[in-house]
Coordinates of C-alpha atoms in Angstrom, one line a residue:
X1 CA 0.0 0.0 0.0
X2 CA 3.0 2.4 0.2
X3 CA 3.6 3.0 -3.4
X4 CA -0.3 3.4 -3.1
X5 CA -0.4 5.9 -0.3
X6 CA 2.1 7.7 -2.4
X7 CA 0.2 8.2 -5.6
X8 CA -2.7 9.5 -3.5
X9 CA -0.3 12.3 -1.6
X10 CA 0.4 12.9 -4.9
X11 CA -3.0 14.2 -6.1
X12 CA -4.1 15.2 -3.0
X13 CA -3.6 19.1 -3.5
X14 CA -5.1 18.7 -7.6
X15 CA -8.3 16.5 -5.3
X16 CA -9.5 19.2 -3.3
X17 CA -8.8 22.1 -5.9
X18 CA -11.7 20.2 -8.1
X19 CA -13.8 19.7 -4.8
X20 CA -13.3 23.7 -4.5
X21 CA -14.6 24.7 -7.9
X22 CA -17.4 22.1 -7.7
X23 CA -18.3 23.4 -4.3
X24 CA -18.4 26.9 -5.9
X25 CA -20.4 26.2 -8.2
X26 CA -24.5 25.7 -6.0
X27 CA -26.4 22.7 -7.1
X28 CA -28.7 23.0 -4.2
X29 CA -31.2 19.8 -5.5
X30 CA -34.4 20.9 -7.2
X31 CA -33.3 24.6 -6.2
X32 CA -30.3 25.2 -8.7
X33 CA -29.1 24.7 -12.3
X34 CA -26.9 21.9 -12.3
X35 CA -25.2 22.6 -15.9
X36 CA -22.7 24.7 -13.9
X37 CA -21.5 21.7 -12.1
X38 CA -21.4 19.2 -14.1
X39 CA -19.4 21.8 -17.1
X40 CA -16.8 22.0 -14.2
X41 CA -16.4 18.2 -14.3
X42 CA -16.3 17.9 -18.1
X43 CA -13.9 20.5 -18.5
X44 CA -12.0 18.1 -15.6
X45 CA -12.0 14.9 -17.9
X46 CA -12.2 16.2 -21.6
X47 CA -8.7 18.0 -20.6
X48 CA -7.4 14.2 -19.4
X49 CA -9.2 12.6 -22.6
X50 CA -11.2 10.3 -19.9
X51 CA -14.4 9.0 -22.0
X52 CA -17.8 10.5 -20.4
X53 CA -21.5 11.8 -21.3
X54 CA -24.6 12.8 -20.2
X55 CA -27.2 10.8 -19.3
X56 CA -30.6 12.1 -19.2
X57 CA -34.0 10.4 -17.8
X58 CA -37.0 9.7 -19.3
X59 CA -38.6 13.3 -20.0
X60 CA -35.0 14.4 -21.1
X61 CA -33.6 16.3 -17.7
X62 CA -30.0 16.6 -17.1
X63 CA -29.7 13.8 -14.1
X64 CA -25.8 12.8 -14.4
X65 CA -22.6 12.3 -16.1
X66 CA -21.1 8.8 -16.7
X67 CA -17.1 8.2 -17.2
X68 CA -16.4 4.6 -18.2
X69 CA -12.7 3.4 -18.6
X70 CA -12.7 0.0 -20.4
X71 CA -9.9 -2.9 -19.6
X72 CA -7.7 -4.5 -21.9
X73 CA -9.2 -7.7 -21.1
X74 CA -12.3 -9.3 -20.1
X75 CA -13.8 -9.2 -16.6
X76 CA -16.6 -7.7 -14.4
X77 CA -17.2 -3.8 -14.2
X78 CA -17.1 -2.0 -11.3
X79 CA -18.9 1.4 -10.2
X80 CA -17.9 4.4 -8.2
X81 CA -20.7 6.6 -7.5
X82 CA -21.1 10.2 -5.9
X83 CA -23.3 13.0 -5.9
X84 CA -22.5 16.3 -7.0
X85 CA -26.2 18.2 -6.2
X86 CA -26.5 18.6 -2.5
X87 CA -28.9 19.1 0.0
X88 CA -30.3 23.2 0.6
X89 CA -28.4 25.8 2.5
X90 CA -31.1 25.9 5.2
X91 CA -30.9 29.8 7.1
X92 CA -27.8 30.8 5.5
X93 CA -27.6 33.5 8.1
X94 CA -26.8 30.7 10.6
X95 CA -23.8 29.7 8.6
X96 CA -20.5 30.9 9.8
X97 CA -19.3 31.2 6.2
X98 CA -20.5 31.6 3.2
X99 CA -22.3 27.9 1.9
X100 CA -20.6 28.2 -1.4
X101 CA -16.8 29.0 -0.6
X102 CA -15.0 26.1 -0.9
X103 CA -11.9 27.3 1.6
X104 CA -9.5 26.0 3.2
X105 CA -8.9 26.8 6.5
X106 CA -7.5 25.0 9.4
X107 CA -7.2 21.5 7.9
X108 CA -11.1 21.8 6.8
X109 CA -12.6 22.0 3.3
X110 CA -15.7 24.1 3.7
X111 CA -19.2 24.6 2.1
X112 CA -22.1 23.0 1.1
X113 CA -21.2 19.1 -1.0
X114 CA -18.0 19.2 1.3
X115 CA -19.2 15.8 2.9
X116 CA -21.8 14.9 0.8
X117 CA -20.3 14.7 -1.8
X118 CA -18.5 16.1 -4.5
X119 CA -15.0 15.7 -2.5
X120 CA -16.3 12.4 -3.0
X121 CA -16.8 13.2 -6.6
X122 CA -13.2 14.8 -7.2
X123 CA -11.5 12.0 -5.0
X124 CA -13.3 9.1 -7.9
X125 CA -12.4 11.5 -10.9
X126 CA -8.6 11.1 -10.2
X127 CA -9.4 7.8 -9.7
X128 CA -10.6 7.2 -13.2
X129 CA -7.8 9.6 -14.6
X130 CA -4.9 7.0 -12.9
X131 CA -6.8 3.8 -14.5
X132 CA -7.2 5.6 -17.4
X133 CA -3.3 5.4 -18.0
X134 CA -3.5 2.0 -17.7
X135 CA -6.7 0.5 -19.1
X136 CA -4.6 -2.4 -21.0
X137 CA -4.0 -3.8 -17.6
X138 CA -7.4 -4.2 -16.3
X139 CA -9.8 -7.0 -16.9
X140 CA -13.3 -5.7 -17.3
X141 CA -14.3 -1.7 -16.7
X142 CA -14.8 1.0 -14.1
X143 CA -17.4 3.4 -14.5
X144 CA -17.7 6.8 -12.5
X145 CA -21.4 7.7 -12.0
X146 CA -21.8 11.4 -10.8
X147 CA -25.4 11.6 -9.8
X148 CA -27.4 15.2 -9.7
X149 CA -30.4 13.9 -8.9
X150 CA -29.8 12.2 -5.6
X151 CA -30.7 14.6 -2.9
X152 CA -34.1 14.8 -5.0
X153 CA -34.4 11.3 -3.6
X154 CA -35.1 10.1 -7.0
X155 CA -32.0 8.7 -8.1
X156 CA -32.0 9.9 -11.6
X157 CA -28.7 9.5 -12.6
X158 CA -28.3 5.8 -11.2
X159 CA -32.0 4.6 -12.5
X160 CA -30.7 6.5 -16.1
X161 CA -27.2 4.5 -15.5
X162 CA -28.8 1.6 -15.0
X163 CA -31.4 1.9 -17.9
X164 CA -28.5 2.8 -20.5
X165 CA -28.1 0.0 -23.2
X166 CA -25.1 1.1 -23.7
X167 CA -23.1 0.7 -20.3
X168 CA -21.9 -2.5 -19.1
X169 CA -24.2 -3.6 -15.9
X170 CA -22.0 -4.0 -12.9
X171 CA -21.4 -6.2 -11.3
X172 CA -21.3 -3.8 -7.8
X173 CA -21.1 -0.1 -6.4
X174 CA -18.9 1.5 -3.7
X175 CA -20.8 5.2 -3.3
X176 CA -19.0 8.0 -1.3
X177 CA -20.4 8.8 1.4
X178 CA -18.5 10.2 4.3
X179 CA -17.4 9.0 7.4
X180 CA -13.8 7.5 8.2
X181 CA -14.8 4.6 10.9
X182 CA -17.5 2.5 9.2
X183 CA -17.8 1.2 5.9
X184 CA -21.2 0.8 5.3
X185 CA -22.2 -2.5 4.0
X186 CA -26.5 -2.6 5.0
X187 CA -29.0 -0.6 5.3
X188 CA -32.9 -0.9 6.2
X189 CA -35.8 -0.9 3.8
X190 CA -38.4 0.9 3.1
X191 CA -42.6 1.2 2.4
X192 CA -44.3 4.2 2.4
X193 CA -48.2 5.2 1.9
X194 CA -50.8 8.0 1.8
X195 CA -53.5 7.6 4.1
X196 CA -56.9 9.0 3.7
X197 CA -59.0 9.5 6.7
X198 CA -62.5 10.4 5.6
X199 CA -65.7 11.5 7.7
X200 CA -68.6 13.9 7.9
X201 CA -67.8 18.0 7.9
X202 CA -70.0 19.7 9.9
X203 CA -69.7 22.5 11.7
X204 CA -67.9 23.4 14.8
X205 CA -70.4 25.0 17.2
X206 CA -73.7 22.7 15.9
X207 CA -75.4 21.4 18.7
X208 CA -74.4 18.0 16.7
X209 CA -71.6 16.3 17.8
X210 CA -69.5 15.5 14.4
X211 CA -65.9 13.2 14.8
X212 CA -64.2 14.7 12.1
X213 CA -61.8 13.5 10.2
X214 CA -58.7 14.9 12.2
X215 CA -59.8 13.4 15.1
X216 CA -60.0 9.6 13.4
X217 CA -56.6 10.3 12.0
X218 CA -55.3 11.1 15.3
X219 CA -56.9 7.7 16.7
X220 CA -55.1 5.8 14.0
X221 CA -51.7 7.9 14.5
X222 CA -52.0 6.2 18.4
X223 CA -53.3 2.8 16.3
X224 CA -49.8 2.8 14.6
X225 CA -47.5 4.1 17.1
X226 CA -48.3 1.6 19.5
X227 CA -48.5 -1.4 17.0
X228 CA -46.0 -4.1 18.1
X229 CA -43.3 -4.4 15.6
X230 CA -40.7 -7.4 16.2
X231 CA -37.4 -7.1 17.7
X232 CA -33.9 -8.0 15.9
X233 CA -34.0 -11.0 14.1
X234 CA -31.0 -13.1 15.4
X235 CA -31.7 -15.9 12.8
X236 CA -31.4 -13.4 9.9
X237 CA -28.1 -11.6 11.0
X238 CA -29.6 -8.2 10.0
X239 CA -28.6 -6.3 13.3
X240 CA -32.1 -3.5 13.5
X241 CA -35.2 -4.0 13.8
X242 CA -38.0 -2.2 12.2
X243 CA -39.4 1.0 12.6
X244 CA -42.5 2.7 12.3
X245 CA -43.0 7.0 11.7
X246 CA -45.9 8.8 10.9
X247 CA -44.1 12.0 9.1
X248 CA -47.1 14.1 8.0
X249 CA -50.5 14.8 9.2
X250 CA -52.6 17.7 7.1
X251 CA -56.6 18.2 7.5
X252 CA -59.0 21.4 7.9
X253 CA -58.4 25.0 8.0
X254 CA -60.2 27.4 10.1
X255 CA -61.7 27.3 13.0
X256 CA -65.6 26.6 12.4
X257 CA -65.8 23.7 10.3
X258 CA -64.5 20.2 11.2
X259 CA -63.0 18.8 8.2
X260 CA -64.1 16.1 6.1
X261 CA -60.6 14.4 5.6
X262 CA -57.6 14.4 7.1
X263 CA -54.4 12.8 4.5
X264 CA -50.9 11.2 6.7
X265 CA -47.9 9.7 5.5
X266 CA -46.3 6.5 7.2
X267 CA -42.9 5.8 6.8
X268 CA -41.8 1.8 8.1
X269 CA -38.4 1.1 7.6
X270 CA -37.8 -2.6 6.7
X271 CA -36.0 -5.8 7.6
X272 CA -35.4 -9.0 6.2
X273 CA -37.8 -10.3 8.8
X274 CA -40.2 -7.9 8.3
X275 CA -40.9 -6.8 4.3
X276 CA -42.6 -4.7 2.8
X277 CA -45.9 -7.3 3.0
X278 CA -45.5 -6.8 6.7
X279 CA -45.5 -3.4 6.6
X280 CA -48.2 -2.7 4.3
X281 CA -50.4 -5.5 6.5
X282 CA -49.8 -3.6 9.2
X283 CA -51.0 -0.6 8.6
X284 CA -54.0 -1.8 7.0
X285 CA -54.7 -4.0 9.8
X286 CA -55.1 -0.6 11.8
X287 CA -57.0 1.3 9.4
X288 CA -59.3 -2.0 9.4
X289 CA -59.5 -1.7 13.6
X290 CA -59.9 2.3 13.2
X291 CA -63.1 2.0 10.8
X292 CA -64.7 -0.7 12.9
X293 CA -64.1 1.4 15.9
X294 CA -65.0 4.7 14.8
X295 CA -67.4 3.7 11.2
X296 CA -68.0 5.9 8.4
X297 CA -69.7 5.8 5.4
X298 CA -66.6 6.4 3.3
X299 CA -63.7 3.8 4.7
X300 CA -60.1 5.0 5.3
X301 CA -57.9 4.5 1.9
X302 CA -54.1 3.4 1.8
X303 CA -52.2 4.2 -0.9
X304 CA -48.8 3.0 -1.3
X305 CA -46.2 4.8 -2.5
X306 CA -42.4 3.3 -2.4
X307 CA -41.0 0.4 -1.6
X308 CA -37.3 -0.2 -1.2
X309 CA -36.1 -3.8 -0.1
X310 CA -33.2 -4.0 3.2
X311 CA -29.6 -5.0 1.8
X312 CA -26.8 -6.3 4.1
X313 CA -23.2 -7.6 2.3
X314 CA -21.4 -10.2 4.5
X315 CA -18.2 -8.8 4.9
X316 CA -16.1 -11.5 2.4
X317 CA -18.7 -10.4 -0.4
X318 CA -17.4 -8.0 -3.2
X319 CA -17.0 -4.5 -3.3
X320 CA -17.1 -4.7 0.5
X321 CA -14.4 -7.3 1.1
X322 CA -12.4 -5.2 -1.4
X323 CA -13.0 -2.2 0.6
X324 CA -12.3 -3.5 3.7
X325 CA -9.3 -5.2 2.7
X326 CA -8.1 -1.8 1.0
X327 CA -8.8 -0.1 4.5
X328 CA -7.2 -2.7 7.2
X329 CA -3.9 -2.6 4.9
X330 CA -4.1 1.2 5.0
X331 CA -4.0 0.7 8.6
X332 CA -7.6 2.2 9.2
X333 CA -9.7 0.2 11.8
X334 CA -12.7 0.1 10.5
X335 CA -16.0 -1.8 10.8
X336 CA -18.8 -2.9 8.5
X337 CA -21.6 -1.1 9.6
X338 CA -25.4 -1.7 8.7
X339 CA -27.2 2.0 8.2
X340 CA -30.7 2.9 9.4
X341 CA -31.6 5.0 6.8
X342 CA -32.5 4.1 3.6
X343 CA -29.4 4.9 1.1
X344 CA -28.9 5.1 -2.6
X345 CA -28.2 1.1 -1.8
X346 CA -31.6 -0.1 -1.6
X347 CA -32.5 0.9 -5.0
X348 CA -29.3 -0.8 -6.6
X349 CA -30.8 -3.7 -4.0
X350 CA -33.9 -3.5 -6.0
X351 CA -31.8 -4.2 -8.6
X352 CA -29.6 -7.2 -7.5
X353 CA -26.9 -4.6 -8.0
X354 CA -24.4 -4.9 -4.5
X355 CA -23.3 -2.2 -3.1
X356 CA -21.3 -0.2 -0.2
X357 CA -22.9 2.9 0.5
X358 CA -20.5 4.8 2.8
X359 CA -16.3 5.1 3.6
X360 CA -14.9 8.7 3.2
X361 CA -13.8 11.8 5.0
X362 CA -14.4 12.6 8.9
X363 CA -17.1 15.9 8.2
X364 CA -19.3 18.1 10.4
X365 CA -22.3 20.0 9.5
X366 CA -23.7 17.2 6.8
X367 CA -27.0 18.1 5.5
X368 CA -26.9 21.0 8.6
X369 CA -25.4 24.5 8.6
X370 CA -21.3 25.4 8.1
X371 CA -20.7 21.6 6.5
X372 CA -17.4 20.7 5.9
X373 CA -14.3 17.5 5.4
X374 CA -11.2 16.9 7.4
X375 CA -8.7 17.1 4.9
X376 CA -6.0 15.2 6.5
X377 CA -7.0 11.4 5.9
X378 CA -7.4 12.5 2.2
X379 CA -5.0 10.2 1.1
X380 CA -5.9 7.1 3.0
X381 CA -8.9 7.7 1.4
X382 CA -8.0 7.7 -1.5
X383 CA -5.9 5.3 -1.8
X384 CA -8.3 2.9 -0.1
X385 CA -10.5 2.9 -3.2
X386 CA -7.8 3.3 -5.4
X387 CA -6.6 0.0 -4.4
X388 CA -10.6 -1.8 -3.9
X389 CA -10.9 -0.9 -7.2
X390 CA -7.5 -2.1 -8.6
X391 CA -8.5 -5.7 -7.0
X392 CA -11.7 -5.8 -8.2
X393 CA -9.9 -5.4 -11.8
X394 CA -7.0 -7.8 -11.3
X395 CA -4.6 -5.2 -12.5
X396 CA -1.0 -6.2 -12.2

């Protein structure tokens, strides 16, 4: 790994002077114009000749830009992906610098994409560049996915990757999230729904008493928040259990009329033990209970909305064992780490596409105000996925 480390202190200082300009430019998802970021990275790899285009989704929006260096020989192809639109500012007047700025200062690389991700996105540009040189060497193909439609949460650029007929399928991912101590190797599912409480309006001071719809929903908000979900499945190895959130809750306006529906979301985060089937019968096994407690003429309606199935790699499948080898010769301790929340993972899940959805830079501030990267494990970073990926290719 020396000769490894090396080549990363190497391109360290040319690493974070593309995470600065991308930084720079705001691509603030479903806020900004993201052709100013992404010209920055093909200016980047047009000036290295490193083949790349544009993918686009369905209605013909801008959602990415795919590099794809092809070996010399045959073999499996491998994906690094990043983001390079990030979350919003939030109250920039909270910020202690400016969200777009993209200094240095004190061993920290600041702004908004700092962590999540475009250092990320620089770091797996170089990358490319140093396979690039020897693409004879490799058996099968890296591709680069830089995603601008992530923080959207609708994965544009990875469902417009993985719709091409033109790139090679991989056969796994290693995305760049930050965070130095875990690689992420898991994460819990999801289903989501809509539900529709119905029931009479009437008005507020009749001498009729009228159980409107906001007070049905807020029986079946108690119905789901105290229905029993099961604890860790030992059998499985999946180390969470589920988890149920009600995350919105609209109905009426006013003060004199009680309405006559009242719409929540529920959000259950799955496990191999308990699936999307079990979530769904779940919540309509409350809805069922709330209408025969509390009948209407109009019955409460469920409308499901996303599903995303749990993944967990065992830690000698690939890209994980790659990564994790790459990191324990480094001399990082690291651990493979199972996430809560849902990631970029679950769709490529969906897909029977493995992935690792996290190893990268200590950061503060991530998704919050004055975000920013700790520089100064840039090249162990660096060279940990430099040389995951230069195992997954059998380069001598």
């Amino acid at each position: 790994m020396s000769e490894n480390l090396q080549q990363a202190q190497a391109r360290t200082a040319s690493v974070v002077e593309l995470a600065q300009e991308l930084i720079r430019r705001p691509s603030r998802a479903g806020i900004d114009d993201y052709g100013p970021v992404l010209t920055v990275l093909e200016k980047w790899l047009s000036a290295r000749t490193l083949p790349h285009r544009r993918l686009h989704d369905d209605t013909g929006e801008l959602v990415g830009l795919l590099v794809e260096i092809t070996g010399g020989r045959p073999g499996s192809w491998w994906t690094l992906d990043a983001c390079v639109d990030t979350a919003p500012y939030g109250d920039e007047t909270a910020w202690s610098f400016p969200p777009a700025c993209g200094d240095l200062v004190d061993g920290w690389l600041l702004g908004r994409g700092s962590a999540d991700s475009k250092l990320a996105a620089a770091v797996f540009c170089h990358i490319a560049a140093d396979l690039h040189a020897r693409a004879a060497d490799l058996h099968g193909g890296l591709a680069v996915l830089l995603d601008v439609d992530e923080h959207t949460g609708g994965f544009g650029g990875a469902r417009a990757y993985l719709a091409d007929e033109a790139a090679a399928r991989p056969a796994g991912v290693m995305i760049g999230y930050p965070g130095l101590e875990d690689v992420v190797v898991g994460g819990r599912g999801l289903w989501r729904a809509a539900i529709a409480v119905h029931a009479p309006s009437g008005h507020s001071g009749s001498s009729r008493t009228v159980v409107g719809a906001i007070s049905r929903a807020a029986r079946l908000v108690r119905l789901l928040d105290t229905a029993e979900l099961p604890a860790v499945d030992g059998a499985s190895g999946f180390p969470l259990p589920p988890k149920l959130s009600v995350t919105s809750l609209h109905g009426g306006q006013g003060f004199s009329v009680t309405p006559d529906l009242c719409e929540l979301n529920v959000d259950i985060r799955t496990t191999p033990g308990f699936d999307a089937h079990d979530a769904e019968t779940l919540v309509r096994k409350a809805v069922a209970e709330l209408d025969a407690e509390m009948p209407v003429l109009d019955p409460t309606e469920v409308t499901p909305i996303t599903t995303w199935p749990p993944f967990r790699l065992r830690e000698d499948e690939q890209p994980a064992a790659a990564l994790l080898s790459a990191a324990a010769e480094a001399g990082l301790m690291v651990r493979a780490k199972t996430a809560g929340p849902s990631n970029i993972g679950n769709l490529l899940a969906g897909e029977g596409i493995p992935a690792t959805a996290g190893f990268g830079l200590p950061y503060e501030g991530l998704h919050g105000i004055d975000e920013r990267a700790h520089l100064a494990e840039l090249p162990q970073i660096y060279a940990v996925y430099r040389q995951a990926v230069l195992d997954l290719l059998h380069a001598g």
